[in-house]
Amino acid sequence: MLSIYRELLKGFTGLASFDGWMIAKAEFKIIKQTLYIHTKDDNIIERDVKNKIIKQRKSYAVILAVMVYKDMEYNLIIHLIKPAEINFTKDGFKQVTEILPSYADRAVYLYSSAYSKLCIKEFAECTGDSNYIHQLETPVVPGMLMFEDVLENGFCVNNKYSGLECFRIIFRKPVFADEIINLYKTGDNRIFAMPAQGDKCILWELVLC
């Protein structure tokens, strides 16, 4: 499924210029279809990724990529926002103490993670993401890189994604290169990230639809 996910991301390349914009929310949906696309050696040979801008305003946009593979349709919907006069450096985003949601108290620690500048660079090049915020001295980690990571390490069991048909991730605060984050999971199939150091806050959360 990750190969399909990467193809959907590549489908956004050249769609429009959203340089400096950030992802507020992303949704990944799998829909049963009757159409079957034949492939060779079970690889994605005949791929048909279609993308379009669903909505676009001055500081908000929704973009969609759709791909049909075998008898399934895969949708990736991304909600973008354009921050107003934000300094894209780690010092420009002071983490503040906030009231944590109740589910944080019953969450179980999963693992810690951090993304190097090289990891960010490779992901951006692979997916065609040329947004300058991923190329700064202290780059912002691509939201879809963390989405992919938690999909693979948080919900994947023995390389299977049993029961996953729709899930969404909501981004609350940016994560920067080499910043260590802790991931937690609740019993209701929710995964969220918090800073390993500093004030406690929710950086992003992923939930099954």
mmCIF file of N, CA and C in Angstrom, residues 47-175:
data_model
loop_
_atom_site.group_PDB
_atom_site.id
_atom_site.type_symbol
_atom_site.label_atom_id
_atom_site.label_comp_id
_atom_site.label_asym_id
_atom_site.label_seq_id
_atom_site.Cartn_x
_atom_site.Cartn_y
_atom_site.Cartn_z
ATOM 1 N N ARG A 47 -0.796 2.586 -14.170
ATOM 2 C CA ARG A 47 -1.290 3.464 -13.122
ATOM 3 C C ARG A 47 -1.987 4.664 -13.748
ATOM 4 N N ASP A 48 -3.020 5.071 -13.135
ATOM 5 C CA ASP A 48 -3.808 6.189 -13.640
ATOM 6 C C ASP A 48 -4.136 7.094 -12.461
ATOM 7 N N VAL A 49 -3.222 7.983 -12.138
ATOM 8 C CA VAL A 49 -3.424 8.899 -11.026
ATOM 9 C C VAL A 49 -4.011 10.203 -11.561
ATOM 10 N N LYS A 50 -5.171 10.541 -11.057
ATOM 11 C CA LYS A 50 -5.823 11.784 -11.462
ATOM 12 C C LYS A 50 -5.859 12.725 -10.264
ATOM 13 N N ASN A 51 -5.570 13.976 -10.500
ATOM 14 C CA ASN A 51 -5.585 14.937 -9.403
ATOM 15 C C ASN A 51 -6.320 16.193 -9.811
ATOM 16 N N LYS A 52 -6.803 16.910 -8.810
ATOM 17 C CA LYS A 52 -7.488 18.172 -9.090
ATOM 18 C C LYS A 52 -7.561 19.004 -7.820
ATOM 19 N N ILE A 53 -7.754 20.285 -8.013
ATOM 20 C CA ILE A 53 -7.968 21.197 -6.901
ATOM 21 C C ILE A 53 -9.470 21.265 -6.639
ATOM 22 N N ILE A 54 -9.889 20.821 -5.481
ATOM 23 C CA ILE A 54 -11.316 20.838 -5.148
ATOM 24 C C ILE A 54 -11.760 22.241 -4.743
ATOM 25 N N LYS A 55 -10.907 22.910 -3.977
ATOM 26 C CA LYS A 55 -11.246 24.246 -3.486
ATOM 27 C C LYS A 55 -9.973 25.052 -3.314
ATOM 28 N N GLN A 56 -10.009 26.314 -3.650
ATOM 29 C CA GLN A 56 -8.843 27.164 -3.438
ATOM 30 C C GLN A 56 -9.272 28.594 -3.148
ATOM 31 N N ARG A 57 -8.825 29.082 -1.993
ATOM 32 C CA ARG A 57 -9.058 30.462 -1.613
ATOM 33 C C ARG A 57 -7.712 31.116 -1.327
ATOM 34 N N LYS A 58 -7.740 32.312 -0.784
ATOM 35 C CA LYS A 58 -6.499 33.054 -0.565
ATOM 36 C C LYS A 58 -5.532 32.318 0.339
ATOM 37 N N SER A 59 -6.026 31.704 1.398
ATOM 38 C CA SER A 59 -5.140 31.048 2.353
ATOM 39 C C SER A 59 -5.588 29.625 2.702
ATOM 40 N N TYR A 60 -6.437 29.019 1.862
ATOM 41 C CA TYR A 60 -6.939 27.670 2.128
ATOM 42 C C TYR A 60 -7.206 26.958 0.809
ATOM 43 N N ALA A 61 -6.809 25.696 0.738
ATOM 44 C CA ALA A 61 -7.042 24.920 -0.478
ATOM 45 C C ALA A 61 -7.225 23.451 -0.120
ATOM 46 N N VAL A 62 -7.970 22.748 -0.976
ATOM 47 C CA VAL A 62 -8.169 21.307 -0.824
ATOM 48 C C VAL A 62 -7.818 20.672 -2.163
ATOM 49 N N ILE A 63 -6.891 19.706 -2.125
ATOM 50 C CA ILE A 63 -6.486 19.034 -3.352
ATOM 51 C C ILE A 63 -6.717 17.534 -3.201
ATOM 52 N N LEU A 64 -6.962 16.871 -4.343
ATOM 53 C CA LEU A 64 -7.333 15.462 -4.338
ATOM 54 C C LEU A 64 -6.534 14.700 -5.387
ATOM 55 N N ALA A 65 -6.056 13.520 -5.011
ATOM 56 C CA ALA A 65 -5.432 12.594 -5.958
ATOM 57 C C ALA A 65 -6.185 11.273 -5.867
ATOM 58 N N VAL A 66 -6.510 10.692 -7.022
ATOM 59 C CA VAL A 66 -7.273 9.443 -7.075
ATOM 60 C C VAL A 66 -6.515 8.445 -7.943
ATOM 61 N N MET A 67 -6.463 7.206 -7.476
ATOM 62 C CA MET A 67 -5.807 6.143 -8.237
ATOM 63 C C MET A 67 -6.621 4.868 -8.126
ATOM 64 N N VAL A 68 -6.825 4.191 -9.238
ATOM 65 C CA VAL A 68 -7.513 2.905 -9.254
ATOM 66 C C VAL A 68 -6.479 1.816 -9.496
ATOM 67 N N TYR A 69 -6.448 0.843 -8.616
ATOM 68 C CA TYR A 69 -5.515 -0.280 -8.730
ATOM 69 C C TYR A 69 -6.269 -1.556 -8.423
ATOM 70 N N LYS A 70 -6.262 -2.485 -9.393
ATOM 71 C CA LYS A 70 -7.073 -3.692 -9.308
ATOM 72 C C LYS A 70 -8.531 -3.273 -9.099
ATOM 73 N N ASP A 71 -9.188 -3.781 -8.070
ATOM 74 C CA ASP A 71 -10.605 -3.454 -7.895
ATOM 75 C C ASP A 71 -10.817 -2.441 -6.784
ATOM 76 N N MET A 72 -9.788 -1.652 -6.480
ATOM 77 C CA MET A 72 -9.884 -0.677 -5.405
ATOM 78 C C MET A 72 -9.561 0.727 -5.914
ATOM 79 N N GLU A 73 -10.230 1.705 -5.343
ATOM 80 C CA GLU A 73 -9.939 3.103 -5.632
ATOM 81 C C GLU A 73 -9.323 3.731 -4.385
ATOM 82 N N TYR A 74 -8.211 4.426 -4.557
ATOM 83 C CA TYR A 74 -7.497 5.055 -3.460
ATOM 84 C C TYR A 74 -7.575 6.572 -3.614
ATOM 85 N N ASN A 75 -8.005 7.237 -2.553
ATOM 86 C CA ASN A 75 -8.147 8.694 -2.543
ATOM 87 C C ASN A 75 -7.226 9.299 -1.499
ATOM 88 N N LEU A 76 -6.523 10.342 -1.868
ATOM 89 C CA LEU A 76 -5.725 11.107 -0.923
ATOM 90 C C LEU A 76 -6.174 12.562 -1.015
ATOM 91 N N ILE A 77 -6.754 13.057 0.067
ATOM 92 C CA ILE A 77 -7.269 14.423 0.116
ATOM 93 C C ILE A 77 -6.407 15.226 1.083
ATOM 94 N N ILE A 78 -5.871 16.343 0.627
ATOM 95 C CA ILE A 78 -5.007 17.167 1.463
ATOM 96 C C ILE A 78 -5.594 18.563 1.615
ATOM 97 N N HIS A 79 -5.714 19.016 2.852
ATOM 98 C CA HIS A 79 -6.193 20.362 3.164
ATOM 99 C C HIS A 79 -4.980 21.234 3.484
ATOM 100 N N LEU A 80 -4.795 22.297 2.737
ATOM 101 C CA LEU A 80 -3.632 23.166 2.891
ATOM 102 C C LEU A 80 -4.019 24.528 3.441
ATOM 103 N N ILE A 81 -3.132 25.114 4.224
ATOM 104 C CA ILE A 81 -3.333 26.474 4.704
ATOM 105 C C ILE A 81 -2.063 27.279 4.431
ATOM 106 N N LYS A 82 -2.234 28.554 4.221
ATOM 107 C CA LYS A 82 -1.098 29.448 3.989
ATOM 108 C C LYS A 82 -0.912 30.302 5.240
ATOM 109 N N PRO A 83 0.128 30.016 6.025
ATOM 110 C CA PRO A 83 0.355 30.791 7.258
ATOM 111 C C PRO A 83 0.635 32.262 6.932
ATOM 112 N N ALA A 84 0.216 33.136 7.827
ATOM 113 C CA ALA A 84 0.435 34.573 7.635
ATOM 114 C C ALA A 84 1.652 35.018 8.425
ATOM 115 N N GLU A 85 2.679 35.453 7.720
ATOM 116 C CA GLU A 85 3.879 36.032 8.351
ATOM 117 C C GLU A 85 4.453 35.134 9.447
ATOM 118 N N ILE A 86 4.756 33.894 9.089
ATOM 119 C CA ILE A 86 5.331 32.965 10.069
ATOM 120 C C ILE A 86 6.807 32.747 9.760
ATOM 121 N N ASN A 87 7.614 32.782 10.794
ATOM 122 C CA ASN A 87 9.037 32.536 10.658
ATOM 123 C C ASN A 87 9.275 31.024 10.708
ATOM 124 N N PHE A 88 9.720 30.454 9.579
ATOM 125 C CA PHE A 88 9.886 29.008 9.503
ATOM 126 C C PHE A 88 11.221 28.562 10.098
ATOM 127 N N THR A 89 11.418 28.893 11.347
ATOM 128 C CA THR A 89 12.560 28.376 12.096
ATOM 129 C C THR A 89 12.013 27.826 13.398
ATOM 130 N N LYS A 90 12.750 26.922 13.985
ATOM 131 C CA LYS A 90 12.265 26.287 15.210
ATOM 132 C C LYS A 90 12.019 27.316 16.306
ATOM 133 N N ASP A 91 12.877 28.339 16.379
ATOM 134 C CA ASP A 91 12.698 29.370 17.399
ATOM 135 C C ASP A 91 11.447 30.200 17.159
ATOM 136 N N GLY A 92 10.953 30.161 15.923
ATOM 137 C CA GLY A 92 9.765 30.944 15.603
ATOM 138 C C GLY A 92 8.473 30.290 16.046
ATOM 139 N N PHE A 93 8.576 29.046 16.520
ATOM 140 C CA PHE A 93 7.392 28.321 16.971
ATOM 141 C C PHE A 93 7.593 27.892 18.418
ATOM 142 N N LYS A 94 7.386 28.779 19.332
ATOM 143 C CA LYS A 94 7.538 28.455 20.744
ATOM 144 C C LYS A 94 6.387 27.558 21.182
ATOM 145 N N GLN A 95 6.740 26.388 21.686
ATOM 146 C CA GLN A 95 5.723 25.459 22.148
ATOM 147 C C GLN A 95 5.154 25.970 23.474
ATOM 148 N N VAL A 96 3.865 26.001 23.572
ATOM 149 C CA VAL A 96 3.231 26.499 24.789
ATOM 150 C C VAL A 96 2.438 25.373 25.436
ATOM 151 N N THR A 97 2.363 25.436 26.746
ATOM 152 C CA THR A 97 1.591 24.436 27.479
ATOM 153 C C THR A 97 0.116 24.575 27.133
ATOM 154 N N GLU A 98 -0.530 23.486 26.874
ATOM 155 C CA GLU A 98 -1.948 23.517 26.545
ATOM 156 C C GLU A 98 -2.661 22.428 27.328
ATOM 157 N N ILE A 99 -3.960 22.545 27.395
ATOM 158 C CA ILE A 99 -4.754 21.526 28.073
ATOM 159 C C ILE A 99 -4.830 20.308 27.156
ATOM 160 N N LEU A 100 -4.276 19.200 27.602
ATOM 161 C CA LEU A 100 -4.260 18.006 26.772
ATOM 162 C C LEU A 100 -5.628 17.330 26.780
ATOM 163 N N PRO A 101 -6.025 16.741 25.650
ATOM 164 C CA PRO A 101 -7.307 16.029 25.598
ATOM 165 C C PRO A 101 -7.297 14.824 26.534
ATOM 166 N N SER A 102 -8.460 14.379 26.932
ATOM 167 C CA SER A 102 -8.577 13.302 27.910
ATOM 168 C C SER A 102 -7.943 12.001 27.437
ATOM 169 N N TYR A 103 -7.937 11.762 26.121
ATOM 170 C CA TYR A 103 -7.389 10.502 25.641
ATOM 171 C C TYR A 103 -5.873 10.414 25.858
ATOM 172 N N ALA A 104 -5.207 11.534 26.101
ATOM 173 C CA ALA A 104 -3.758 11.516 26.326
ATOM 174 C C ALA A 104 -3.412 10.778 27.618
ATOM 175 N N ASP A 105 -4.325 10.797 28.592
ATOM 176 C CA ASP A 105 -4.063 10.157 29.881
ATOM 177 C C ASP A 105 -4.073 8.634 29.797
ATOM 178 N N ARG A 106 -4.804 8.092 28.863
ATOM 179 C CA ARG A 106 -4.909 6.627 28.760
ATOM 180 C C ARG A 106 -4.119 6.066 27.582
ATOM 181 N N ALA A 107 -3.257 6.881 27.003
ATOM 182 C CA ALA A 107 -2.475 6.445 25.850
ATOM 183 C C ALA A 107 -1.271 5.604 26.273
ATOM 184 N N VAL A 108 -0.844 4.744 25.366
ATOM 185 C CA VAL A 108 0.310 3.872 25.586
ATOM 186 C C VAL A 108 1.440 4.320 24.665
ATOM 187 N N TYR A 109 2.632 4.426 25.228
ATOM 188 C CA TYR A 109 3.793 4.845 24.442
ATOM 189 C C TYR A 109 4.114 3.811 23.364
ATOM 190 N N LEU A 110 4.362 4.280 22.135
ATOM 191 C CA LEU A 110 4.728 3.397 21.028
ATOM 192 C C LEU A 110 6.227 3.429 20.754
ATOM 193 N N TYR A 111 6.721 4.573 20.338
ATOM 194 C CA TYR A 111 8.135 4.709 20.027
ATOM 195 C C TYR A 111 8.467 6.186 19.852
ATOM 196 N N SER A 112 9.755 6.485 19.758
ATOM 197 C CA SER A 112 10.214 7.842 19.507
ATOM 198 C C SER A 112 10.756 7.917 18.088
ATOM 199 N N SER A 113 10.693 9.110 17.515
ATOM 200 C CA SER A 113 11.125 9.259 16.135
ATOM 201 C C SER A 113 11.723 10.639 15.913
ATOM 202 N N ALA A 114 12.584 10.738 14.914
ATOM 203 C CA ALA A 114 13.163 12.018 14.497
ATOM 204 C C ALA A 114 13.523 11.881 13.027
ATOM 205 N N TYR A 115 13.527 12.986 12.308
ATOM 206 C CA TYR A 115 13.757 12.975 10.869
ATOM 207 C C TYR A 115 14.935 13.882 10.534
ATOM 208 N N SER A 116 15.962 13.305 9.938
ATOM 209 C CA SER A 116 17.160 14.062 9.596
ATOM 210 C C SER A 116 16.924 14.915 8.349
ATOM 211 N N LYS A 117 17.817 15.850 8.110
ATOM 212 C CA LYS A 117 17.733 16.686 6.918
ATOM 213 C C LYS A 117 17.863 15.830 5.664
ATOM 214 N N LEU A 118 18.699 14.794 5.720
ATOM 215 C CA LEU A 118 18.855 13.905 4.570
ATOM 216 C C LEU A 118 17.577 13.137 4.303
ATOM 217 N N CYS A 119 16.925 12.654 5.347
ATOM 218 C CA CYS A 119 15.663 11.923 5.203
ATOM 219 C C CYS A 119 14.601 12.819 4.577
ATOM 220 N N ILE A 120 14.543 14.066 5.027
ATOM 221 C CA ILE A 120 13.574 15.031 4.490
ATOM 222 C C ILE A 120 13.874 15.309 3.024
ATOM 223 N N LYS A 121 15.137 15.483 2.707
ATOM 224 C CA LYS A 121 15.556 15.771 1.327
ATOM 225 C C LYS A 121 15.184 14.625 0.391
ATOM 226 N N GLU A 122 15.466 13.391 0.816
ATOM 227 C CA GLU A 122 15.180 12.223 -0.017
ATOM 228 C C GLU A 122 13.681 12.053 -0.253
ATOM 229 N N PHE A 123 12.886 12.278 0.797
ATOM 230 C CA PHE A 123 11.437 12.144 0.650
ATOM 231 C C PHE A 123 10.891 13.214 -0.290
ATOM 232 N N ALA A 124 11.370 14.451 -0.143
ATOM 233 C CA ALA A 124 10.913 15.549 -0.993
ATOM 234 C C ALA A 124 11.263 15.286 -2.455
ATOM 235 N N GLU A 125 12.454 14.773 -2.699
ATOM 236 C CA GLU A 125 12.869 14.488 -4.075
ATOM 237 C C GLU A 125 12.065 13.339 -4.664
ATOM 238 N N CYS A 126 11.784 12.333 -3.856
ATOM 239 C CA CYS A 126 11.037 11.164 -4.332
ATOM 240 C C CYS A 126 9.604 11.515 -4.700
ATOM 241 N N THR A 127 8.997 12.384 -3.921
ATOM 242 C CA THR A 127 7.589 12.736 -4.145
ATOM 243 C C THR A 127 7.411 13.994 -4.977
ATOM 244 N N GLY A 128 8.508 14.693 -5.282
ATOM 245 C CA GLY A 128 8.399 15.908 -6.072
ATOM 246 C C GLY A 128 7.943 17.114 -5.277
ATOM 247 N N ASP A 129 8.101 17.062 -3.950
ATOM 248 C CA ASP A 129 7.689 18.164 -3.082
ATOM 249 C C ASP A 129 8.789 19.230 -3.052
ATOM 250 N N SER A 130 8.570 20.344 -3.748
ATOM 251 C CA SER A 130 9.584 21.397 -3.846
ATOM 252 C C SER A 130 9.331 22.562 -2.899
ATOM 253 N N ASN A 131 8.410 22.392 -1.954
ATOM 254 C CA ASN A 131 8.084 23.461 -1.006
ATOM 255 C C ASN A 131 9.346 23.885 -0.254
ATOM 256 N N TYR A 132 9.645 25.183 -0.271
ATOM 257 C CA TYR A 132 10.900 25.666 0.298
ATOM 258 C C TYR A 132 11.011 25.439 1.808
ATOM 259 N N ILE A 133 9.911 25.244 2.504
ATOM 260 C CA ILE A 133 9.985 25.053 3.952
ATOM 261 C C ILE A 133 10.689 23.745 4.309
ATOM 262 N N HIS A 134 10.830 22.843 3.310
ATOM 263 C CA HIS A 134 11.546 21.588 3.535
ATOM 264 C C HIS A 134 13.013 21.690 3.111
ATOM 265 N N GLN A 135 13.450 22.899 2.748
ATOM 266 C CA GLN A 135 14.813 23.084 2.255
ATOM 267 C C GLN A 135 15.581 24.121 3.065
ATOM 268 N N LEU A 136 15.039 24.546 4.187
ATOM 269 C CA LEU A 136 15.674 25.574 5.002
ATOM 270 C C LEU A 136 16.825 25.003 5.823
ATOM 271 N N GLU A 137 17.528 25.881 6.514
ATOM 272 C CA GLU A 137 18.623 25.454 7.375
ATOM 273 C C GLU A 137 18.122 24.461 8.418
ATOM 274 N N THR A 138 16.969 24.774 9.007
ATOM 275 C CA THR A 138 16.276 23.824 9.885
ATOM 276 C C THR A 138 14.916 23.547 9.246
ATOM 277 N N PRO A 139 14.863 22.579 8.343
ATOM 278 C CA PRO A 139 13.646 22.359 7.570
ATOM 279 C C PRO A 139 12.485 21.798 8.379
ATOM 280 N N VAL A 140 11.287 22.115 7.906
ATOM 281 C CA VAL A 140 10.065 21.535 8.468
ATOM 282 C C VAL A 140 9.918 20.127 7.905
ATOM 283 N N VAL A 141 9.608 19.173 8.754
ATOM 284 C CA VAL A 141 9.406 17.793 8.302
ATOM 285 C C VAL A 141 8.113 17.726 7.477
ATOM 286 N N PRO A 142 8.156 17.153 6.276
ATOM 287 C CA PRO A 142 6.930 17.013 5.484
ATOM 288 C C PRO A 142 5.869 16.233 6.261
ATOM 289 N N GLY A 143 4.679 16.786 6.304
ATOM 290 C CA GLY A 143 3.603 16.117 7.020
ATOM 291 C C GLY A 143 3.326 14.732 6.467
ATOM 292 N N MET A 144 3.447 14.587 5.135
ATOM 293 C CA MET A 144 3.136 13.307 4.527
ATOM 294 C C MET A 144 4.230 12.269 4.788
ATOM 295 N N LEU A 145 5.438 12.714 5.135
ATOM 296 C CA LEU A 145 6.485 11.783 5.547
ATOM 297 C C LEU A 145 6.126 11.169 6.899
ATOM 298 N N MET A 146 5.631 11.990 7.819
ATOM 299 C CA MET A 146 5.214 11.472 9.125
ATOM 300 C C MET A 146 3.962 10.610 8.990
ATOM 301 N N PHE A 147 3.082 10.990 8.067
ATOM 302 C CA PHE A 147 1.884 10.206 7.781
ATOM 303 C C PHE A 147 2.292 8.806 7.325
ATOM 304 N N GLU A 148 3.240 8.739 6.405
ATOM 305 C CA GLU A 148 3.717 7.462 5.889
ATOM 306 C C GLU A 148 4.389 6.646 6.987
ATOM 307 N N ASP A 149 5.174 7.305 7.802
ATOM 308 C CA ASP A 149 5.902 6.627 8.867
ATOM 309 C C ASP A 149 4.968 5.997 9.892
ATOM 310 N N VAL A 150 3.961 6.746 10.320
ATOM 311 C CA VAL A 150 3.049 6.203 11.332
ATOM 312 C C VAL A 150 2.142 5.141 10.723
ATOM 313 N N LEU A 151 1.859 5.259 9.431
ATOM 314 C CA LEU A 151 1.076 4.231 8.758
ATOM 315 C C LEU A 151 1.830 2.911 8.756
ATOM 316 N N GLU A 152 3.116 2.988 8.486
ATOM 317 C CA GLU A 152 3.947 1.794 8.409
ATOM 318 C C GLU A 152 4.262 1.217 9.783
ATOM 319 N N ASN A 153 4.541 2.067 10.749
ATOM 320 C CA ASN A 153 5.005 1.599 12.053
ATOM 321 C C ASN A 153 3.935 1.589 13.143
ATOM 322 N N GLY A 154 2.827 2.297 12.905
ATOM 323 C CA GLY A 154 1.804 2.374 13.930
ATOM 324 C C GLY A 154 0.624 1.453 13.713
ATOM 325 N N PHE A 155 0.198 1.303 12.445
ATOM 326 C CA PHE A 155 -0.972 0.489 12.149
ATOM 327 C C PHE A 155 -0.637 -0.806 11.417
ATOM 328 N N CYS A 156 0.558 -0.882 10.866
ATOM 329 C CA CYS A 156 0.943 -2.071 10.119
ATOM 330 C C CYS A 156 1.339 -3.196 11.061
ATOM 331 N N VAL A 157 0.762 -4.373 10.869
ATOM 332 C CA VAL A 157 1.107 -5.557 11.666
ATOM 333 C C VAL A 157 1.432 -6.683 10.689
ATOM 334 N N ASN A 158 2.675 -7.149 10.732
ATOM 335 C CA ASN A 158 3.124 -8.211 9.822
ATOM 336 C C ASN A 158 2.881 -7.845 8.359
ATOM 337 N N ASN A 159 3.181 -6.581 8.048
ATOM 338 C CA ASN A 159 3.060 -6.065 6.680
ATOM 339 C C ASN A 159 1.623 -6.076 6.164
ATOM 340 N N LYS A 160 0.651 -6.076 7.068
ATOM 341 C CA LYS A 160 -0.745 -6.057 6.665
ATOM 342 C C LYS A 160 -1.444 -4.867 7.301
ATOM 343 N N TYR A 161 -2.434 -4.335 6.586
ATOM 344 C CA TYR A 161 -3.184 -3.183 7.078
ATOM 345 C C TYR A 161 -4.650 -3.590 7.227
ATOM 346 N N SER A 162 -4.886 -4.650 7.943
ATOM 347 C CA SER A 162 -6.221 -5.212 8.094
ATOM 348 C C SER A 162 -7.200 -4.194 8.674
ATOM 349 N N GLY A 163 -8.317 -4.011 7.972
ATOM 350 C CA GLY A 163 -9.377 -3.147 8.470
ATOM 351 C C GLY A 163 -9.189 -1.669 8.189
ATOM 352 N N LEU A 164 -8.084 -1.287 7.545
ATOM 353 C CA LEU A 164 -7.859 0.130 7.267
ATOM 354 C C LEU A 164 -8.537 0.522 5.969
ATOM 355 N N GLU A 165 -9.582 1.292 6.058
ATOM 356 C CA GLU A 165 -10.274 1.759 4.871
ATOM 357 C C GLU A 165 -10.295 3.276 4.770
ATOM 358 N N CYS A 166 -10.173 3.940 5.904
ATOM 359 C CA CYS A 166 -10.182 5.403 5.905
ATOM 360 C C CYS A 166 -9.528 5.901 7.182
ATOM 361 N N PHE A 167 -8.570 6.781 7.037
ATOM 362 C CA PHE A 167 -7.976 7.392 8.208
ATOM 363 C C PHE A 167 -7.518 8.794 7.864
ATOM 364 N N ARG A 168 -7.429 9.628 8.883
ATOM 365 C CA ARG A 168 -7.049 11.025 8.670
ATOM 366 C C ARG A 168 -6.026 11.448 9.707
ATOM 367 N N ILE A 169 -5.213 12.386 9.329
ATOM 368 C CA ILE A 169 -4.214 12.934 10.230
ATOM 369 C C ILE A 169 -4.379 14.445 10.272
ATOM 370 N N ILE A 170 -4.384 14.989 11.476
ATOM 371 C CA ILE A 170 -4.559 16.428 11.682
ATOM 372 C C ILE A 170 -3.254 16.985 12.247
ATOM 373 N N PHE A 171 -2.719 17.996 11.585
ATOM 374 C CA PHE A 171 -1.461 18.604 12.007
ATOM 375 C C PHE A 171 -1.746 19.886 12.782
ATOM 376 N N ARG A 172 -1.221 19.961 13.996
ATOM 377 C CA ARG A 172 -1.460 21.129 14.847
ATOM 378 C C ARG A 172 -0.262 22.064 14.917
ATOM 379 N N LYS A 173 0.936 21.495 14.945
ATOM 380 C CA LYS A 173 2.161 22.294 15.034
ATOM 381 C C LYS A 173 3.231 21.645 14.173
ATOM 382 N N PRO A 174 4.132 22.422 13.615
ATOM 383 C CA PRO A 174 5.177 21.836 12.764
ATOM 384 C C PRO A 174 6.210 21.068 13.574
ATOM 385 N N VAL A 175 6.813 20.095 12.914
ATOM 386 C CA VAL A 175 7.925 19.338 13.469
ATOM 387 C C VAL A 175 9.146 19.659 12.618
#
